[in-house]
Amino acid sequence: MQKIILITGATDGIGFETARMLVSQGHHVLLHGRNPDKLKNVQQKLSGLSDSGRIESFVADLSRLSEVKTLAETIAQQHAKLDVIINNAGVYRTENTRTQDGLDVRFAVNTVAPYLLTKRLLPLLDEAGRVINLSSAAQARVSPEALAGKGLLSDSEAYAQSKLALTMWSRHMGLSLKDSGPVIVAVNPKSLLGSKMVKDAYGIAGGDLSIGADILCRAALSDEFATAHGQYFDNDSEQFSAPHPDALDTRKVEQVLTAIEDVLMQVSGVAWFFG
Ligand SMILES: NC(=O)c1ccc[n+]([C@@H]2O[C@H](COP(=O)([O-])OP(=O)(O)OC[C@H]3O[C@@H](n4cnc5c(N)ncnc54)[C@H](OP(=O)(O)O)[C@@H]3O)[C@@H](O)[C@H]2O)c1
């Protein structure tokens, strides 16, 4: 059956490969990217792959929370229902690590943007819906202050903290929606797959991107993920796994959730965030 699937960061790497697979399978794919020309190019490349699949494109820089909000509004204006959201867009290394909103770009793009996008689009997802969040084997204890934009972290530390924070909110939101909402699951797509992120960060060619795309398609569509509310799938071990211990620590999870909500309040202002 054709599903309506939003994938962020569909212009490169695992996201592009996943979009390619989903379009080839005849799904209706909403491509997201930050660069309009690159996005247009991707839409053109994918448009011939299927007779039945539909493709739409949406532009937003996810390091700007106002653009995340506008992205969600635009999608909601055009769609009454989504089946799957794949929060794939992510950043490890970049020249300017501070966003316009005063946050570390890793926390903004990898943690807060998918949280805001998911919350805003939840009304479009029913109980059979799914939200797939791109986690990583790289996870480190989250400093709520760093999440809020205080201090400077190395690229690896900021990335690893942002991915644990994402895994923590995924588990919390997934479990809290267990009986009423979509499945929300965090997935490590496999370490060191050959994307530009991995090439830039580690200077290696990396593995086959289709391994990451395969597991995201399974997470989006297969029965094995149908009841995986709040779980963590580790594709390095190819199974559901225990998350980082901090994701099981209620107090630490609360601290991270509070820090994310505080960021949204401070950056966006109560008026437009709830408006
Ligand atoms: N590759 C791996 O081995 C690996 C392992 C674990 C987890 N992951 C995760 O998998 C996801 C995909 O990564 P990848 O390896 O495929 O990296 P990638 O090739 O660098 O792709 C990242 C995607 O995110 C987009 N993006 C980055 N910053 C953005 C922003 N500010 N606003 C909107 N979009 C933005 C990029 O857009 P542009 O095309 O415009 O740059 C690109 O489409 C990430 O969440 C990453 O953390 C990857």
Short mmCIF file of C-alpha atoms and ligand atoms in Angstrom, two decimals:
data_model
loop_
_atom_site.label_atom_id
_atom_site.label_comp_id
_atom_site.label_asym_id
_atom_site.label_seq_id
_atom_site.Cartn_x
_atom_site.Cartn_y
_atom_site.Cartn_z
CA MET A 1 0.00 0.00 0.00
CA GLN A 2 1.29 3.47 -0.85
CA LYS A 3 2.40 5.46 2.21
CA ILE A 4 2.96 9.19 2.58
CA ILE A 5 6.47 9.58 3.97
CA LEU A 6 8.35 12.74 4.94
CA ILE A 7 12.12 12.43 4.97
CA THR A 8 14.33 15.27 6.18
CA GLY A 9 17.81 15.71 4.77
CA ALA A 10 16.85 13.87 1.59
CA THR A 11 19.45 15.71 -0.51
CA ASP A 12 22.46 13.57 0.33
CA GLY A 13 23.82 10.44 1.96
CA ILE A 14 21.51 8.00 3.72
CA GLY A 15 18.51 10.32 3.31
CA PHE A 16 18.89 10.51 -0.46
CA GLU A 17 19.40 6.74 -0.72
CA THR A 18 16.33 6.11 1.46
CA ALA A 19 14.21 8.51 -0.61
CA ARG A 20 15.39 6.72 -3.75
CA MET A 21 14.28 3.34 -2.36
CA LEU A 22 10.92 4.65 -1.16
CA VAL A 23 10.12 6.39 -4.45
CA SER A 24 11.15 3.25 -6.38
CA GLN A 25 8.68 1.27 -4.24
CA GLY A 26 5.88 3.62 -5.32
CA HIS A 27 5.44 5.61 -2.12
CA HIS A 28 4.41 9.26 -1.95
CA VAL A 29 7.59 10.91 -0.67
CA LEU A 30 7.91 14.39 0.79
CA LEU A 31 11.55 15.37 0.30
CA HIS A 32 13.05 17.95 2.61
CA GLY A 33 16.30 19.86 2.02
CA ARG A 34 17.90 23.16 2.97
CA ASN A 35 19.37 24.02 -0.44
CA PRO A 36 16.64 24.74 -3.03
CA ASP A 37 18.85 23.94 -6.06
CA LYS A 38 20.13 20.67 -4.59
CA LEU A 39 16.58 19.70 -3.62
CA LYS A 40 15.26 20.45 -7.11
CA ASN A 41 18.04 18.37 -8.59
CA VAL A 42 17.19 15.44 -6.28
CA GLN A 43 13.49 15.68 -7.14
CA GLN A 44 14.39 15.57 -10.84
CA LYS A 45 16.67 12.55 -10.34
CA LEU A 46 13.99 10.61 -8.45
CA SER A 47 10.97 11.58 -10.51
CA GLY A 48 11.50 8.98 -13.23
CA LEU A 49 11.85 6.04 -10.85
CA SER A 50 8.21 5.11 -10.44
CA ASP A 51 4.93 5.51 -12.30
CA SER A 52 2.78 5.47 -9.17
CA GLY A 53 4.99 7.28 -6.63
CA ARG A 54 4.50 11.00 -6.06
CA ILE A 55 7.23 13.40 -4.95
CA GLU A 56 6.97 16.79 -3.31
CA SER A 57 9.75 19.06 -2.01
CA PHE A 58 10.02 21.31 1.03
CA VAL A 59 12.86 23.72 1.82
CA ALA A 60 13.92 24.62 5.37
CA ASP A 61 17.17 25.22 7.20
CA LEU A 62 16.64 23.14 10.32
CA SER A 63 19.27 25.09 12.25
CA ARG A 64 16.69 27.94 12.33
CA LEU A 65 13.80 26.97 14.54
CA SER A 66 11.49 29.51 12.90
CA GLU A 67 12.01 27.62 9.62
CA VAL A 68 11.22 24.31 11.33
CA LYS A 69 7.94 25.77 12.51
CA THR A 70 7.13 27.11 9.03
CA LEU A 71 8.04 23.73 7.49
CA ALA A 72 5.58 21.97 9.79
CA GLU A 73 2.86 24.53 9.04
CA THR A 74 3.36 24.24 5.29
CA ILE A 75 3.19 20.45 5.38
CA ALA A 76 0.10 20.53 7.60
CA GLN A 77 -1.61 22.98 5.23
CA GLN A 78 -1.05 20.61 2.33
CA HIS A 79 -1.59 17.26 4.04
CA ALA A 80 -4.29 16.06 6.41
CA LYS A 81 -2.36 12.86 7.09
CA LEU A 82 1.19 11.52 7.08
CA ASP A 83 2.10 7.86 7.54
CA VAL A 84 5.79 8.21 8.38
CA ILE A 85 8.28 10.90 9.35
CA ILE A 86 11.97 10.04 9.00
CA ASN A 87 13.98 12.61 10.95
CA ASN A 88 17.19 11.96 9.06
CA ALA A 89 18.84 15.39 8.60
CA GLY A 90 21.92 15.69 10.75
CA VAL A 91 25.19 17.55 11.11
CA TYR A 92 28.55 16.60 12.63
CA ARG A 93 31.11 19.17 11.46
CA THR A 94 30.50 22.63 10.09
CA GLU A 95 32.46 25.89 9.91
CA ASN A 96 30.09 27.95 12.00
CA THR A 97 28.90 25.91 14.96
CA ARG A 98 26.67 28.64 16.45
CA THR A 99 23.16 29.09 15.04
CA GLN A 100 21.29 32.39 14.62
CA ASP A 101 19.30 31.35 17.68
CA GLY A 102 22.52 31.05 19.75
CA LEU A 103 22.54 27.24 19.89
CA ASP A 104 25.21 24.71 18.97
CA VAL A 105 24.22 23.62 15.47
CA ARG A 106 24.40 19.92 16.41
CA PHE A 107 21.84 20.31 19.18
CA ALA A 108 19.67 22.56 16.98
CA VAL A 109 19.59 20.28 13.91
CA ASN A 110 20.02 16.82 15.49
CA THR A 111 17.92 17.20 18.65
CA VAL A 112 15.64 20.24 18.85
CA ALA A 113 14.51 20.56 15.20
CA PRO A 114 13.23 16.96 14.95
CA TYR A 115 11.53 17.34 18.34
CA LEU A 116 9.71 20.49 17.22
CA LEU A 117 8.86 19.07 13.78
CA THR A 118 7.53 15.85 15.30
CA LYS A 119 5.45 17.64 17.93
CA ARG A 120 3.98 19.98 15.35
CA LEU A 121 3.13 17.15 12.93
CA LEU A 122 1.83 14.65 15.52
CA PRO A 123 -1.82 15.55 14.75
CA LEU A 124 -1.25 14.24 11.20
CA LEU A 125 -0.10 10.80 12.40
CA ASP A 126 -2.52 8.16 13.60
CA GLU A 127 -1.85 5.04 15.70
CA ALA A 128 -0.45 3.22 12.68
CA GLY A 129 1.97 6.08 11.95
CA ARG A 130 5.69 5.98 12.57
CA VAL A 131 8.43 8.46 13.45
CA ILE A 132 11.97 7.25 12.77
CA ASN A 133 14.72 9.26 14.45
CA LEU A 134 18.32 8.90 13.24
CA SER A 135 20.42 8.12 16.27
CA SER A 136 24.03 6.93 16.26
CA ALA A 137 26.46 4.66 18.07
CA ALA A 138 28.16 7.91 19.08
CA GLN A 139 26.29 8.97 22.21
CA ALA A 140 27.57 10.91 25.22
CA ARG A 141 26.08 12.20 28.47
CA VAL A 142 24.07 15.32 27.73
CA SER A 143 24.89 18.62 29.37
CA PRO A 144 21.57 20.53 29.59
CA GLU A 145 23.61 23.76 29.62
CA ALA A 146 25.36 22.83 26.36
CA LEU A 147 21.98 21.93 24.86
CA ALA A 148 20.82 25.42 25.83
CA GLY A 149 23.75 26.98 23.96
CA LYS A 150 26.20 27.63 26.82
CA GLY A 151 29.91 26.85 26.37
CA LEU A 152 31.79 25.29 23.49
CA LEU A 153 32.09 21.58 22.73
CA SER A 154 34.28 19.71 20.27
CA ASP A 155 32.55 18.43 17.13
CA SER A 156 32.56 14.84 18.35
CA GLU A 157 31.26 15.74 21.82
CA ALA A 158 28.49 18.02 20.51
CA TYR A 159 27.41 15.39 17.98
CA ALA A 160 27.42 12.53 20.51
CA GLN A 161 25.50 14.57 23.10
CA SER A 162 22.94 15.67 20.50
CA LYS A 163 22.34 12.05 19.46
CA LEU A 164 21.84 10.84 23.03
CA ALA A 165 19.43 13.74 23.64
CA LEU A 166 17.50 12.68 20.53
CA THR A 167 17.45 9.07 21.71
CA MET A 168 16.20 10.19 25.14
CA TRP A 169 13.27 12.24 23.82
CA SER A 170 12.42 9.50 21.30
CA ARG A 171 12.09 6.97 24.08
CA HIS A 172 10.09 9.31 26.29
CA MET A 173 7.70 10.47 23.55
CA GLY A 174 7.42 6.96 22.11
CA LEU A 175 6.44 5.41 25.45
CA SER A 176 4.05 8.21 26.33
CA LEU A 177 2.20 7.73 23.02
CA LYS A 178 2.21 3.92 23.26
CA ASP A 179 -1.56 3.57 23.48
CA SER A 180 -2.65 6.52 21.40
CA GLY A 181 -0.06 7.67 18.92
CA PRO A 182 2.42 6.64 16.28
CA VAL A 183 5.41 4.41 16.92
CA ILE A 184 8.43 6.58 17.69
CA VAL A 185 11.73 4.76 17.39
CA ALA A 186 15.42 5.73 17.41
CA VAL A 187 17.65 3.97 14.88
CA ASN A 188 21.42 3.83 14.58
CA PRO A 189 21.63 3.15 10.82
CA LYS A 190 25.10 1.52 11.18
CA SER A 191 28.40 3.21 11.90
CA LEU A 192 30.70 4.72 9.29
CA LEU A 193 28.50 4.51 6.22
CA GLY A 194 30.07 6.41 3.34
CA SER A 195 28.26 9.76 3.39
CA LYS A 196 29.80 13.22 3.14
CA MET A 197 29.39 13.49 6.91
CA VAL A 198 31.59 10.45 7.50
CA LYS A 199 34.10 11.45 4.81
CA ASP A 200 34.42 14.97 6.31
CA ALA A 201 34.58 13.77 9.90
CA TYR A 202 36.83 10.73 9.60
CA GLY A 203 38.52 11.04 6.18
CA ILE A 204 37.46 7.53 5.15
CA ALA A 205 35.34 6.25 2.26
CA GLY A 206 32.92 4.44 4.59
CA GLY A 207 30.44 1.63 4.00
CA ASP A 208 27.54 1.12 1.62
CA LEU A 209 24.84 3.75 2.17
CA SER A 210 22.15 1.30 1.11
CA ILE A 211 22.66 -0.54 4.45
CA GLY A 212 21.39 2.59 6.20
CA ALA A 213 18.60 3.12 3.69
CA ASP A 214 17.48 -0.51 4.05
CA ILE A 215 17.06 -0.29 7.80
CA LEU A 216 15.19 3.02 7.53
CA CYS A 217 12.79 1.50 4.99
CA ARG A 218 12.26 -1.48 7.31
CA ALA A 219 11.69 0.84 10.27
CA ALA A 220 9.20 2.83 8.22
CA LEU A 221 7.25 -0.04 6.70
CA SER A 222 7.90 -3.51 8.12
CA ASP A 223 5.89 -5.38 10.77
CA GLU A 224 8.99 -5.89 12.93
CA PHE A 225 8.82 -2.19 13.92
CA ALA A 226 5.02 -2.01 14.27
CA THR A 227 5.07 -2.05 18.08
CA ALA A 228 8.55 -0.66 18.73
CA HIS A 229 7.24 2.30 20.76
CA GLY A 230 10.19 4.17 22.26
CA GLN A 231 12.74 1.49 21.40
CA TYR A 232 16.30 1.83 20.15
CA PHE A 233 17.36 -0.20 17.11
CA ASP A 234 21.11 -0.63 16.75
CA ASN A 235 22.00 -1.62 13.20
CA ASP A 236 25.63 -2.27 14.22
CA SER A 237 24.32 -5.31 16.12
CA GLU A 238 21.30 -5.59 13.78
CA GLN A 239 18.78 -5.73 16.61
CA PHE A 240 16.74 -3.75 19.13
CA SER A 241 19.13 -2.95 21.97
CA ALA A 242 19.21 -1.41 25.40
CA PRO A 243 19.65 2.34 24.99
CA HIS A 244 22.40 4.33 26.73
CA PRO A 245 21.77 4.07 30.51
CA ASP A 246 20.94 7.78 30.70
CA ALA A 247 17.92 7.17 28.45
CA LEU A 248 16.57 4.93 31.24
CA ASP A 249 17.22 7.47 33.99
CA THR A 250 13.96 9.35 34.59
CA ARG A 251 15.64 12.35 36.19
CA LYS A 252 18.14 12.80 33.36
CA VAL A 253 15.43 12.36 30.73
CA GLU A 254 13.35 15.04 32.50
CA GLN A 255 16.36 17.38 32.52
CA VAL A 256 16.86 16.95 28.79
CA LEU A 257 13.17 17.42 28.01
CA THR A 258 13.06 20.56 30.15
CA ALA A 259 16.17 21.90 28.41
CA ILE A 260 14.59 21.30 24.97
CA GLU A 261 11.30 22.94 25.99
CA ASP A 262 13.21 25.88 27.53
CA VAL A 263 15.13 26.36 24.28
CA LEU A 264 11.87 26.41 22.34
CA MET A 265 10.40 28.97 24.74
CA GLN A 266 13.47 31.20 24.68
CA VAL A 267 14.18 31.02 20.98
CA SER A 268 10.70 31.14 19.66
CA GLY A 269 8.84 32.99 22.36
CA VAL A 270 5.68 31.55 23.83
CA ALA A 271 3.53 33.58 21.47
CA TRP A 272 4.62 32.10 18.21
CA PHE A 273 5.52 28.67 19.49
CA PHE A 274 2.02 28.05 20.74
CA GLY A 275 0.40 30.37 18.22
N1 LIG B 1 26.77 7.89 7.88
C1 LIG B 1 26.80 7.22 9.03
O1 LIG B 1 27.60 6.29 9.20
C2 LIG B 1 25.86 7.55 10.15
C3 LIG B 1 25.96 6.83 11.33
C4 LIG B 1 25.09 7.11 12.37
C5 LIG B 1 24.12 8.06 12.21
N2 LIG B 1 24.04 8.77 11.05
C6 LIG B 1 22.99 9.78 10.92
O2 LIG B 1 22.32 9.60 9.69
C7 LIG B 1 21.76 10.84 9.25
C8 LIG B 1 22.16 11.09 7.82
O3 LIG B 1 23.56 11.34 7.78
P1 LIG B 1 24.49 11.07 6.53
O4 LIG B 1 25.60 10.24 7.04
O5 LIG B 1 23.70 10.61 5.39
O6 LIG B 1 25.07 12.54 6.32
P2 LIG B 1 25.05 13.56 5.10
O7 LIG B 1 25.36 12.86 3.82
O8 LIG B 1 25.93 14.69 5.53
O9 LIG B 1 23.52 14.02 5.00
C9 LIG B 1 22.97 14.88 5.95
C10 LIG B 1 21.68 15.45 5.42
O10 LIG B 1 21.19 16.39 6.40
C11 LIG B 1 21.03 17.67 5.77
N3 LIG B 1 21.27 18.77 6.68
C12 LIG B 1 22.40 19.06 7.36
N4 LIG B 1 22.25 20.22 8.04
C13 LIG B 1 21.00 20.69 7.76
C14 LIG B 1 20.27 21.84 8.14
N5 LIG B 1 20.79 22.81 8.90
N6 LIG B 1 19.01 21.98 7.67
C15 LIG B 1 18.47 21.05 6.86
N7 LIG B 1 19.12 19.93 6.45
C16 LIG B 1 20.38 19.76 6.89
C17 LIG B 1 22.05 17.66 4.62
O11 LIG B 1 21.71 18.66 3.67
P3 LIG B 1 22.75 19.09 2.50
O12 LIG B 1 22.58 18.04 1.43
O13 LIG B 1 22.26 20.44 2.08
O14 LIG B 1 24.12 19.09 3.10
C18 LIG B 1 21.88 16.24 4.12
O15 LIG B 1 20.73 16.12 3.32
C19 LIG B 1 22.30 11.90 10.24
O16 LIG B 1 21.32 12.18 11.21
C20 LIG B 1 23.49 11.21 10.87
O17 LIG B 1 23.79 11.73 12.14
C21 LIG B 1 24.89 8.55 10.01
#
